[in-house]
Amino acid sequence: MVAVTELGYVGLTVSDGDAWKDYASQCIGLEVLDEGEAGRFYLRMDNWHHRFVVDIGEEDDLSFMGWRVAGEPELQAFEALLTENGVEYRVATVEENEERRVLGHLKLHDPAGMPVEIFYGPRIDMHFPFYPGRRMHDRFVTGNAGLGHCLIAANDVRASYDFYRMLGLSGSIEYHLGTPGGVVKPIFMHCNDRQHSLAFGVPPDGKRLNHMMLEYTDINDLGAAHDIIRGREIPVALQLGKHANDKALTFYSATPSGWLMELGWGGCKPEAQQAYHNLDIFGHGPEATGMGLDVEL
Ligand code: MBD
Ligand code: FE
């Protein structure tokens, strides 16, 4: 069975590019790569050409997710699988592959209308190592674990679950969470050693993206990010705490786009068997509200 192997890249549309360059580099430690393209810059986390494509626009949201497969045979197998399942897709042109710095990709949409790309062969610039935007103790967790995770909108949770299962992700409901509107039961899915690369099932609040999570290899970099974000008085939706499912120590900061960035350290691998939780291990106390994650963790 063919399956995606990692969340390889994402696209963001942002209204304030300068605020994003500053937040991404000075708060998070990402590398800004501006190659002079009009209205577009990149963010790097490792020696991939980029992990984020950032376009200046009005939306302030996720614009696409890129899911990696091993190579061309796997991409062809996905063409057959999508056709078999009646999912519309398009094979990217040579120009579109050059734009993404990949050898090949398919363009499709998830059931919520999110643009999804399945790609193989990213450009990895071994001669151009990652250069953090601010002083860092160590690095970001990427490797075979992809860039992090996204909590995205799903208006039909079952349809999204079936779609991402078809892409080869596994997972289940992992929480029953109290919210002002009642209990929500979010689903968490994985495709590699990262405990989850994708989550959905909290009520959509108008954006495609609720939050992204990036993970440091050294707890000191999480501490540095926390100090910088607190020092700047950037709103924090959920305070430092440790998740029951991936065991990661994280906190959730507002981004210049309004959605949240979860910064973390110490996430674990997926368990072989499913389980769900009502509460986290400790922390994650609510602070700034109204950013799409008013949940009792
Ligand atoms: C997560 O990464 C998360 O964002 C939530 C809400 C619960 C568990 C793990
Ligand atoms: Fe998360």
PDB file of C-alpha atoms and ligand atoms in Angstrom:
ATOM      1  CA  MET A   1       0.000   0.000   0.000  1.00  0.00           C
ATOM      2  CA  VAL A   2       1.293   3.432  -0.959  1.00  0.00           C
ATOM      3  CA  ALA A   3       1.537   6.071   1.774  1.00  0.00           C
ATOM      4  CA  VAL A   4       2.908   9.544   2.311  1.00  0.00           C
ATOM      5  CA  THR A   5       6.082   9.664   4.410  1.00  0.00           C
ATOM      6  CA  GLU A   6       6.158  13.176   5.860  1.00  0.00           C
ATOM      7  CA  LEU A   7       4.625  16.630   5.939  1.00  0.00           C
ATOM      8  CA  GLY A   8       7.450  18.063   3.823  1.00  0.00           C
ATOM      9  CA  TYR A   9       6.484  21.668   3.160  1.00  0.00           C
ATOM     10  CA  VAL A  10       3.640  24.121   3.643  1.00  0.00           C
ATOM     11  CA  GLY A  11       2.538  27.366   2.023  1.00  0.00           C
ATOM     12  CA  LEU A  12       1.364  30.369   4.008  1.00  0.00           C
ATOM     13  CA  THR A  13      -0.364  33.518   2.834  1.00  0.00           C
ATOM     14  CA  VAL A  14       0.403  36.457   5.130  1.00  0.00           C
ATOM     15  CA  SER A  15      -0.728  40.069   5.050  1.00  0.00           C
ATOM     16  CA  ASP A  16       2.365  41.442   6.830  1.00  0.00           C
ATOM     17  CA  GLY A  17       5.549  39.961   5.398  1.00  0.00           C
ATOM     18  CA  ASP A  18       7.887  42.120   7.493  1.00  0.00           C
ATOM     19  CA  ALA A  19       6.158  41.129  10.740  1.00  0.00           C
ATOM     20  CA  TRP A  20       6.451  37.482   9.670  1.00  0.00           C
ATOM     21  CA  LYS A  21      10.137  37.726   8.802  1.00  0.00           C
ATOM     22  CA  ASP A  22      10.758  39.221  12.232  1.00  0.00           C
ATOM     23  CA  TYR A  23       8.578  36.756  14.168  1.00  0.00           C
ATOM     24  CA  ALA A  24       9.860  33.695  12.296  1.00  0.00           C
ATOM     25  CA  SER A  25      13.545  34.561  12.624  1.00  0.00           C
ATOM     26  CA  GLN A  26      13.785  36.417  15.953  1.00  0.00           C
ATOM     27  CA  CYS A  27      11.162  34.525  17.982  1.00  0.00           C
ATOM     28  CA  ILE A  28      11.265  31.026  16.468  1.00  0.00           C
ATOM     29  CA  GLY A  29      14.790  30.890  15.004  1.00  0.00           C
ATOM     30  CA  LEU A  30      13.764  30.014  11.418  1.00  0.00           C
ATOM     31  CA  GLU A  31      15.964  31.193   8.543  1.00  0.00           C
ATOM     32  CA  VAL A  32      14.443  33.727   6.159  1.00  0.00           C
ATOM     33  CA  LEU A  33      15.427  33.091   2.531  1.00  0.00           C
ATOM     34  CA  ASP A  34      14.493  35.950   0.226  1.00  0.00           C
ATOM     35  CA  GLU A  35      15.518  35.254  -3.366  1.00  0.00           C
ATOM     36  CA  GLY A  36      14.013  38.505  -4.643  1.00  0.00           C
ATOM     37  CA  GLU A  37      10.806  36.947  -5.978  1.00  0.00           C
ATOM     38  CA  ALA A  38       8.012  39.539  -5.900  1.00  0.00           C
ATOM     39  CA  GLY A  39       5.644  38.945  -2.996  1.00  0.00           C
ATOM     40  CA  ARG A  40       7.279  35.704  -1.909  1.00  0.00           C
ATOM     41  CA  PHE A  41       9.943  34.558   0.535  1.00  0.00           C
ATOM     42  CA  TYR A  42      10.869  31.246   2.127  1.00  0.00           C
ATOM     43  CA  LEU A  43      11.514  29.950   5.624  1.00  0.00           C
ATOM     44  CA  ARG A  44      14.096  27.231   6.235  1.00  0.00           C
ATOM     45  CA  MET A  45      14.463  24.769   9.140  1.00  0.00           C
ATOM     46  CA  ASP A  46      17.187  22.486   7.806  1.00  0.00           C
ATOM     47  CA  ASN A  47      19.086  22.057   4.542  1.00  0.00           C
ATOM     48  CA  TRP A  48      15.988  21.697   2.372  1.00  0.00           C
ATOM     49  CA  HIS A  49      15.719  24.657  -0.016  1.00  0.00           C
ATOM     50  CA  HIS A  50      12.712  25.644   2.084  1.00  0.00           C
ATOM     51  CA  ARG A  51      10.072  24.216   4.370  1.00  0.00           C
ATOM     52  CA  PHE A  52       7.709  27.211   4.092  1.00  0.00           C
ATOM     53  CA  VAL A  53       6.657  29.188   1.022  1.00  0.00           C
ATOM     54  CA  VAL A  54       5.362  32.536   2.301  1.00  0.00           C
ATOM     55  CA  ASP A  55       3.249  34.628  -0.089  1.00  0.00           C
ATOM     56  CA  ILE A  56       2.131  38.152   0.694  1.00  0.00           C
ATOM     57  CA  GLY A  57      -1.663  38.339   0.347  1.00  0.00           C
ATOM     58  CA  GLU A  58      -4.861  39.102   2.184  1.00  0.00           C
ATOM     59  CA  GLU A  59      -5.781  35.703   3.603  1.00  0.00           C
ATOM     60  CA  ASP A  60      -3.468  35.146   6.633  1.00  0.00           C
ATOM     61  CA  ASP A  61      -3.867  31.389   6.410  1.00  0.00           C
ATOM     62  CA  LEU A  62      -2.360  28.109   5.303  1.00  0.00           C
ATOM     63  CA  SER A  63      -2.353  28.026   1.489  1.00  0.00           C
ATOM     64  CA  PHE A  64      -1.224  24.423   0.882  1.00  0.00           C
ATOM     65  CA  MET A  65       0.316  21.352   2.516  1.00  0.00           C
ATOM     66  CA  GLY A  66       2.952  19.254   0.741  1.00  0.00           C
ATOM     67  CA  TRP A  67       3.007  15.543   1.627  1.00  0.00           C
ATOM     68  CA  ARG A  68       6.086  13.619   0.510  1.00  0.00           C
ATOM     69  CA  VAL A  69       6.322  10.182  -1.093  1.00  0.00           C
ATOM     70  CA  ALA A  70       9.537   8.251  -1.660  1.00  0.00           C
ATOM     71  CA  GLY A  71       9.806   8.582  -5.436  1.00  0.00           C
ATOM     72  CA  GLU A  72       8.186   8.511  -8.850  1.00  0.00           C
ATOM     73  CA  PRO A  73       6.751   4.962  -8.595  1.00  0.00           C
ATOM     74  CA  GLU A  74       4.952   5.983  -5.385  1.00  0.00           C
ATOM     75  CA  LEU A  75       3.612   9.141  -7.033  1.00  0.00           C
ATOM     76  CA  GLN A  76       2.302   7.037  -9.927  1.00  0.00           C
ATOM     77  CA  ALA A  77       0.718   4.631  -7.444  1.00  0.00           C
ATOM     78  CA  PHE A  78      -1.029   7.634  -5.896  1.00  0.00           C
ATOM     79  CA  GLU A  79      -2.391   8.646  -9.299  1.00  0.00           C
ATOM     80  CA  ALA A  80      -3.985   5.204  -9.586  1.00  0.00           C
ATOM     81  CA  LEU A  81      -5.289   5.319  -6.010  1.00  0.00           C
ATOM     82  CA  LEU A  82      -6.831   8.788  -6.409  1.00  0.00           C
ATOM     83  CA  THR A  83      -8.476   7.762  -9.663  1.00  0.00           C
ATOM     84  CA  GLU A  84      -9.819   4.578  -8.057  1.00  0.00           C
ATOM     85  CA  ASN A  85     -11.282   6.658  -5.192  1.00  0.00           C
ATOM     86  CA  GLY A  86     -12.790   9.275  -7.497  1.00  0.00           C
ATOM     87  CA  VAL A  87     -10.607  12.092  -6.117  1.00  0.00           C
ATOM     88  CA  GLU A  88      -9.855  14.828  -8.644  1.00  0.00           C
ATOM     89  CA  TYR A  89      -6.195  15.701  -9.071  1.00  0.00           C
ATOM     90  CA  ARG A  90      -3.865  17.330 -11.554  1.00  0.00           C
ATOM     91  CA  VAL A  91      -0.270  16.438 -12.456  1.00  0.00           C
ATOM     92  CA  ALA A  92       1.901  19.515 -11.892  1.00  0.00           C
ATOM     93  CA  THR A  93       3.682  21.046 -14.891  1.00  0.00           C
ATOM     94  CA  VAL A  94       7.460  21.325 -15.260  1.00  0.00           C
ATOM     95  CA  GLU A  95       7.202  24.999 -14.243  1.00  0.00           C
ATOM     96  CA  GLU A  96       5.147  24.130 -11.149  1.00  0.00           C
ATOM     97  CA  ASN A  97       7.712  21.506 -10.122  1.00  0.00           C
ATOM     98  CA  GLU A  98      10.494  24.062 -10.534  1.00  0.00           C
ATOM     99  CA  GLU A  99       8.485  26.558  -8.488  1.00  0.00           C
ATOM    100  CA  ARG A 100       8.229  24.032  -5.620  1.00  0.00           C
ATOM    101  CA  ARG A 101      11.810  22.737  -6.072  1.00  0.00           C
ATOM    102  CA  VAL A 102      10.594  19.148  -6.407  1.00  0.00           C
ATOM    103  CA  LEU A 103      10.986  16.483  -9.075  1.00  0.00           C
ATOM    104  CA  GLY A 104       7.260  15.887  -9.376  1.00  0.00           C
ATOM    105  CA  HIS A 105       3.929  16.511  -7.673  1.00  0.00           C
ATOM    106  CA  LEU A 106       0.152  16.162  -7.851  1.00  0.00           C
ATOM    107  CA  LYS A 107      -2.268  18.934  -6.922  1.00  0.00           C
ATOM    108  CA  LEU A 108      -5.572  18.110  -5.247  1.00  0.00           C
ATOM    109  CA  HIS A 109      -7.867  19.250  -2.428  1.00  0.00           C
ATOM    110  CA  ASP A 110      -8.927  17.664   0.837  1.00  0.00           C
ATOM    111  CA  PRO A 111     -12.669  17.375   1.662  1.00  0.00           C
ATOM    112  CA  ALA A 112     -12.599  20.789   3.395  1.00  0.00           C
ATOM    113  CA  GLY A 113     -11.201  22.411   0.230  1.00  0.00           C
ATOM    114  CA  MET A 114      -7.625  22.654   1.501  1.00  0.00           C
ATOM    115  CA  PRO A 115      -5.072  22.577  -1.328  1.00  0.00           C
ATOM    116  CA  VAL A 116      -2.950  19.444  -0.897  1.00  0.00           C
ATOM    117  CA  GLU A 117       0.141  18.457  -2.866  1.00  0.00           C
ATOM    118  CA  ILE A 118       1.730  14.999  -3.015  1.00  0.00           C
ATOM    119  CA  PHE A 119       5.349  15.305  -4.090  1.00  0.00           C
ATOM    120  CA  TYR A 120       8.624  13.459  -4.407  1.00  0.00           C
ATOM    121  CA  GLY A 121      12.224  14.584  -4.733  1.00  0.00           C
ATOM    122  CA  PRO A 122      12.627  17.839  -2.782  1.00  0.00           C
ATOM    123  CA  ARG A 123      15.696  19.966  -3.499  1.00  0.00           C
ATOM    124  CA  ILE A 124      18.084  19.554  -0.580  1.00  0.00           C
ATOM    125  CA  ASP A 125      20.923  22.064  -0.538  1.00  0.00           C
ATOM    126  CA  MET A 126      23.740  20.183   1.139  1.00  0.00           C
ATOM    127  CA  HIS A 127      26.132  23.054   0.313  1.00  0.00           C
ATOM    128  CA  PHE A 128      23.888  25.597   2.046  1.00  0.00           C
ATOM    129  CA  PRO A 129      23.381  24.549   5.661  1.00  0.00           C
ATOM    130  CA  PHE A 130      20.593  25.923   7.823  1.00  0.00           C
ATOM    131  CA  TYR A 131      21.574  29.241   9.394  1.00  0.00           C
ATOM    132  CA  PRO A 132      19.199  30.094  12.267  1.00  0.00           C
ATOM    133  CA  GLY A 133      17.566  33.510  12.342  1.00  0.00           C
ATOM    134  CA  ARG A 134      18.610  33.954  15.957  1.00  0.00           C
ATOM    135  CA  ARG A 135      21.136  32.291  18.214  1.00  0.00           C
ATOM    136  CA  MET A 136      20.149  28.636  18.766  1.00  0.00           C
ATOM    137  CA  HIS A 137      21.496  25.930  21.055  1.00  0.00           C
ATOM    138  CA  ASP A 138      20.703  23.204  18.552  1.00  0.00           C
ATOM    139  CA  ARG A 139      18.207  22.541  15.733  1.00  0.00           C
ATOM    140  CA  PHE A 140      14.640  21.719  14.701  1.00  0.00           C
ATOM    141  CA  VAL A 141      13.320  18.162  14.657  1.00  0.00           C
ATOM    142  CA  THR A 142      12.882  17.313  10.966  1.00  0.00           C
ATOM    143  CA  GLY A 143      14.667  14.359   9.336  1.00  0.00           C
ATOM    144  CA  ASN A 144      12.197  11.597   8.628  1.00  0.00           C
ATOM    145  CA  ALA A 145       9.653  13.268  10.931  1.00  0.00           C
ATOM    146  CA  GLY A 146       8.718  16.096   8.575  1.00  0.00           C
ATOM    147  CA  LEU A 147       8.543  19.765   9.521  1.00  0.00           C
ATOM    148  CA  GLY A 148       5.990  19.535  12.341  1.00  0.00           C
ATOM    149  CA  HIS A 149       2.222  19.260  12.525  1.00  0.00           C
ATOM    150  CA  CYS A 150      -0.850  21.204  11.460  1.00  0.00           C
ATOM    151  CA  LEU A 151      -4.256  21.356  13.151  1.00  0.00           C
ATOM    152  CA  ILE A 152      -6.557  22.112  10.238  1.00  0.00           C
ATOM    153  CA  ALA A 153     -10.246  22.761   9.673  1.00  0.00           C
ATOM    154  CA  ALA A 154     -12.526  19.870   8.761  1.00  0.00           C
ATOM    155  CA  ASN A 155     -16.233  20.581   8.295  1.00  0.00           C
ATOM    156  CA  ASP A 156     -16.917  16.864   7.733  1.00  0.00           C
ATOM    157  CA  VAL A 157     -14.576  15.070  10.139  1.00  0.00           C
ATOM    158  CA  ARG A 158     -15.399  11.598   8.832  1.00  0.00           C
ATOM    159  CA  ALA A 159     -14.714  12.683   5.230  1.00  0.00           C
ATOM    160  CA  SER A 160     -11.375  14.212   6.246  1.00  0.00           C
ATOM    161  CA  TYR A 161     -10.471  11.079   8.204  1.00  0.00           C
ATOM    162  CA  ASP A 162     -11.231   8.855   5.190  1.00  0.00           C
ATOM    163  CA  PHE A 163      -9.267  11.179   2.883  1.00  0.00           C
ATOM    164  CA  TYR A 164      -6.121  11.261   5.018  1.00  0.00           C
ATOM    165  CA  ARG A 165      -6.388   7.514   5.632  1.00  0.00           C
ATOM    166  CA  MET A 166      -6.342   7.147   1.858  1.00  0.00           C
ATOM    167  CA  LEU A 167      -3.134   9.231   1.775  1.00  0.00           C
ATOM    168  CA  GLY A 168      -1.678   6.641   4.145  1.00  0.00           C
ATOM    169  CA  LEU A 169      -1.880   8.383   7.521  1.00  0.00           C
ATOM    170  CA  SER A 170      -3.039   6.443  10.596  1.00  0.00           C
ATOM    171  CA  GLY A 171      -4.635   7.610  13.798  1.00  0.00           C
ATOM    172  CA  SER A 172      -7.820   8.145  15.741  1.00  0.00           C
ATOM    173  CA  ILE A 173      -9.620  10.369  18.202  1.00  0.00           C
ATOM    174  CA  GLU A 174      -7.064  11.017  20.958  1.00  0.00           C
ATOM    175  CA  TYR A 175      -8.925  13.451  23.236  1.00  0.00           C
ATOM    176  CA  HIS A 176     -12.362  14.270  24.576  1.00  0.00           C
ATOM    177  CA  LEU A 177     -11.963  17.963  25.390  1.00  0.00           C
ATOM    178  CA  GLY A 178     -14.232  20.358  27.204  1.00  0.00           C
ATOM    179  CA  THR A 179     -14.959  23.615  25.338  1.00  0.00           C
ATOM    180  CA  PRO A 180     -17.516  26.401  25.874  1.00  0.00           C
ATOM    181  CA  GLY A 181     -19.561  24.781  23.064  1.00  0.00           C
ATOM    182  CA  GLY A 182     -19.437  21.209  24.438  1.00  0.00           C
ATOM    183  CA  VAL A 183     -17.105  18.230  24.158  1.00  0.00           C
ATOM    184  CA  VAL A 184     -14.871  18.061  21.058  1.00  0.00           C
ATOM    185  CA  LYS A 185     -13.100  14.898  19.917  1.00  0.00           C
ATOM    186  CA  PRO A 186     -10.091  15.788  17.788  1.00  0.00           C
ATOM    187  CA  ILE A 187      -8.362  13.214  15.567  1.00  0.00           C
ATOM    188  CA  PHE A 188      -4.542  12.941  15.380  1.00  0.00           C
ATOM    189  CA  MET A 189      -2.779  11.202  12.484  1.00  0.00           C
ATOM    190  CA  HIS A 190       0.783  10.091  11.784  1.00  0.00           C
ATOM    191  CA  CYS A 191       2.877   8.736   8.916  1.00  0.00           C
ATOM    192  CA  ASN A 192       6.373   8.488  10.466  1.00  0.00           C
ATOM    193  CA  ASP A 193       8.172   8.783  13.833  1.00  0.00           C
ATOM    194  CA  ARG A 194       6.411  12.042  14.719  1.00  0.00           C
ATOM    195  CA  GLN A 195       3.480  11.145  16.990  1.00  0.00           C
ATOM    196  CA  HIS A 196       1.178  13.281  14.802  1.00  0.00           C
ATOM    197  CA  SER A 197       1.733  15.265  11.627  1.00  0.00           C
ATOM    198  CA  LEU A 198      -1.912  16.249  11.226  1.00  0.00           C
ATOM    199  CA  ALA A 199      -4.880  16.883  13.479  1.00  0.00           C
ATOM    200  CA  PHE A 200      -8.472  18.058  12.928  1.00  0.00           C
ATOM    201  CA  GLY A 201     -11.828  17.967  14.603  1.00  0.00           C
ATOM    202  CA  VAL A 202     -11.970  21.140  16.668  1.00  0.00           C
ATOM    203  CA  PRO A 203     -14.775  23.416  15.419  1.00  0.00           C
ATOM    204  CA  PRO A 204     -13.511  25.486  12.433  1.00  0.00           C
ATOM    205  CA  ASP A 205     -13.303  29.228  13.155  1.00  0.00           C
ATOM    206  CA  GLY A 206     -13.089  30.523   9.583  1.00  0.00           C
ATOM    207  CA  LYS A 207      -9.424  29.758   8.932  1.00  0.00           C
ATOM    208  CA  ARG A 208      -8.025  26.605   7.310  1.00  0.00           C
ATOM    209  CA  LEU A 209      -5.291  26.548   9.938  1.00  0.00           C
ATOM    210  CA  ASN A 210      -5.773  26.501  13.700  1.00  0.00           C
ATOM    211  CA  HIS A 211      -2.097  26.021  14.533  1.00  0.00           C
ATOM    212  CA  MET A 212       1.214  24.619  13.387  1.00  0.00           C
ATOM    213  CA  MET A 213       3.702  22.907  15.672  1.00  0.00           C
ATOM    214  CA  LEU A 214       7.486  23.075  15.289  1.00  0.00           C
ATOM    215  CA  GLU A 215       9.773  21.115  17.584  1.00  0.00           C
ATOM    216  CA  TYR A 216      13.253  21.908  18.889  1.00  0.00           C
ATOM    217  CA  THR A 217      15.856  19.215  19.542  1.00  0.00           C
ATOM    218  CA  ASP A 218      17.092  21.088  22.638  1.00  0.00           C
ATOM    219  CA  ILE A 219      14.772  22.191  25.480  1.00  0.00           C
ATOM    220  CA  ASN A 220      16.929  25.310  25.846  1.00  0.00           C
ATOM    221  CA  ASP A 221      15.675  26.563  22.465  1.00  0.00           C
ATOM    222  CA  LEU A 222      12.090  26.153  23.626  1.00  0.00           C
ATOM    223  CA  GLY A 223      13.021  28.132  26.736  1.00  0.00           C
ATOM    224  CA  ALA A 224      14.666  30.836  24.626  1.00  0.00           C
ATOM    225  CA  ALA A 225      11.584  31.089  22.377  1.00  0.00           C
ATOM    226  CA  HIS A 226       9.393  31.343  25.474  1.00  0.00           C
ATOM    227  CA  ASP A 227      11.563  34.109  26.993  1.00  0.00           C
ATOM    228  CA  ILE A 228      11.565  36.099  23.733  1.00  0.00           C
ATOM    229  CA  ILE A 229       7.814  35.730  23.137  1.00  0.00           C
ATOM    230  CA  ARG A 230       7.024  36.625  26.773  1.00  0.00           C
ATOM    231  CA  GLY A 231       9.476  39.532  26.596  1.00  0.00           C
ATOM    232  CA  ARG A 232       7.647  40.893  23.560  1.00  0.00           C
ATOM    233  CA  GLU A 233       4.261  40.379  25.282  1.00  0.00           C
ATOM    234  CA  ILE A 234       2.969  38.347  22.342  1.00  0.00           C
ATOM    235  CA  PRO A 235      -0.368  36.710  23.297  1.00  0.00           C
ATOM    236  CA  VAL A 236      -0.043  33.117  24.548  1.00  0.00           C
ATOM    237  CA  ALA A 237      -3.235  31.055  24.144  1.00  0.00           C
ATOM    238  CA  LEU A 238      -2.088  28.015  26.123  1.00  0.00           C
ATOM    239  CA  GLN A 239       0.770  28.237  28.610  1.00  0.00           C
ATOM    240  CA  LEU A 240       3.652  25.774  28.804  1.00  0.00           C
ATOM    241  CA  GLY A 241       2.406  22.249  29.382  1.00  0.00           C
ATOM    242  CA  LYS A 242       2.919  18.644  28.415  1.00  0.00           C
ATOM    243  CA  HIS A 243       0.543  16.847  26.067  1.00  0.00           C
ATOM    244  CA  ALA A 244      -0.833  13.438  27.040  1.00  0.00           C
ATOM    245  CA  ASN A 245      -0.599  12.046  23.487  1.00  0.00           C
ATOM    246  CA  ASP A 246       2.796  13.117  22.078  1.00  0.00           C
ATOM    247  CA  LYS A 247       4.301  13.919  25.526  1.00  0.00           C
ATOM    248  CA  ALA A 248       5.753  17.149  24.074  1.00  0.00           C
ATOM    249  CA  LEU A 249       6.389  20.173  26.281  1.00  0.00           C
ATOM    250  CA  THR A 250       4.820  23.056  24.330  1.00  0.00           C
ATOM    251  CA  PHE A 251       3.171  26.473  24.438  1.00  0.00           C
ATOM    252  CA  TYR A 252       1.007  28.286  21.891  1.00  0.00           C
ATOM    253  CA  SER A 253       1.954  31.776  20.730  1.00  0.00           C
ATOM    254  CA  ALA A 254      -0.050  34.080  18.480  1.00  0.00           C
ATOM    255  CA  THR A 255       1.528  34.639  15.059  1.00  0.00           C
ATOM    256  CA  PRO A 256       1.299  37.874  13.031  1.00  0.00           C
ATOM    257  CA  SER A 257      -1.469  36.083  11.077  1.00  0.00           C
ATOM    258  CA  GLY A 258      -3.744  35.464  14.084  1.00  0.00           C
ATOM    259  CA  TRP A 259      -3.465  31.673  14.041  1.00  0.00           C
ATOM    260  CA  LEU A 260      -1.268  29.982  16.636  1.00  0.00           C
ATOM    261  CA  MET A 261       2.279  28.607  16.535  1.00  0.00           C
ATOM    262  CA  GLU A 262       2.844  25.741  18.963  1.00  0.00           C
ATOM    263  CA  LEU A 263       6.528  25.517  19.862  1.00  0.00           C
ATOM    264  CA  GLY A 264       7.700  22.349  21.542  1.00  0.00           C
ATOM    265  CA  TRP A 265      10.329  19.901  22.615  1.00  0.00           C
ATOM    266  CA  GLY A 266      10.436  16.232  23.572  1.00  0.00           C
ATOM    267  CA  GLY A 267       7.684  14.697  21.432  1.00  0.00           C
ATOM    268  CA  CYS A 268       7.491  10.894  21.298  1.00  0.00           C
ATOM    269  CA  LYS A 269       6.873   8.351  18.553  1.00  0.00           C
ATOM    270  CA  PRO A 270       3.362   7.062  17.762  1.00  0.00           C
ATOM    271  CA  GLU A 271       2.067   4.197  19.874  1.00  0.00           C
ATOM    272  CA  ALA A 272       0.989   1.019  18.089  1.00  0.00           C
ATOM    273  CA  GLN A 273      -2.452   1.030  19.732  1.00  0.00           C
ATOM    274  CA  GLN A 274      -5.065   3.781  20.004  1.00  0.00           C
ATOM    275  CA  ALA A 275      -5.979   5.582  23.212  1.00  0.00           C
ATOM    276  CA  TYR A 276      -7.718   8.804  24.214  1.00  0.00           C
ATOM    277  CA  HIS A 277      -7.274  11.347  27.003  1.00  0.00           C
ATOM    278  CA  ASN A 278      -9.464  13.853  28.808  1.00  0.00           C
ATOM    279  CA  LEU A 279      -6.628  16.078  30.009  1.00  0.00           C
ATOM    280  CA  ASP A 280      -2.940  16.719  29.428  1.00  0.00           C
ATOM    281  CA  ILE A 281      -0.163  15.658  31.825  1.00  0.00           C
ATOM    282  CA  PHE A 282       0.320  19.152  33.279  1.00  0.00           C
ATOM    283  CA  GLY A 283       0.081  22.809  32.312  1.00  0.00           C
ATOM    284  CA  HIS A 284      -1.380  24.186  29.069  1.00  0.00           C
ATOM    285  CA  GLY A 285      -3.465  26.564  31.159  1.00  0.00           C
ATOM    286  CA  PRO A 286      -5.585  28.938  29.072  1.00  0.00           C
ATOM    287  CA  GLU A 287      -4.458  32.555  28.816  1.00  0.00           C
ATOM    288  CA  ALA A 288      -5.316  34.614  25.715  1.00  0.00           C
ATOM    289  CA  THR A 289      -8.724  33.496  24.415  1.00  0.00           C
ATOM    290  CA  GLY A 290     -10.507  33.787  21.067  1.00  0.00           C
ATOM    291  CA  MET A 291      -7.734  32.262  18.942  1.00  0.00           C
ATOM    292  CA  GLY A 292      -9.535  29.042  18.047  1.00  0.00           C
ATOM    293  CA  LEU A 293      -8.192  26.906  20.880  1.00  0.00           C
ATOM    294  CA  ASP A 294     -10.340  27.635  23.921  1.00  0.00           C
ATOM    295  CA  VAL A 295     -10.141  24.054  25.145  1.00  0.00           C
ATOM    296  CA  GLU A 296      -9.691  22.537  28.586  1.00  0.00           C
ATOM    297  CA  LEU A 297      -6.420  20.670  28.343  1.00  0.00           C
TER     298      LEU A 297
HETATM  299  C1  MBD B   1      -1.432  18.731  20.302  1.00  0.00           C
HETATM  300  O1  MBD B   1      -0.385  18.996  19.521  1.00  0.00           O
HETATM  301  C2  MBD B   1      -2.448  19.661  20.341  1.00  0.00           C
HETATM  302  O2  MBD B   1      -2.304  20.771  19.589  1.00  0.00           O
HETATM  303  C3  MBD B   1      -3.576  19.469  21.127  1.00  0.00           C
HETATM  304  C4  MBD B   1      -4.685  20.492  21.146  1.00  0.00           C
HETATM  305  C5  MBD B   1      -3.671  18.296  21.889  1.00  0.00           C
HETATM  306  C6  MBD B   1      -2.641  17.362  21.854  1.00  0.00           C
HETATM  307  C7  MBD B   1      -1.530  17.565  21.063  1.00  0.00           C
HETATM  308 FE    FE B   2      -0.670  20.742  18.315  1.00  0.00          FE
END
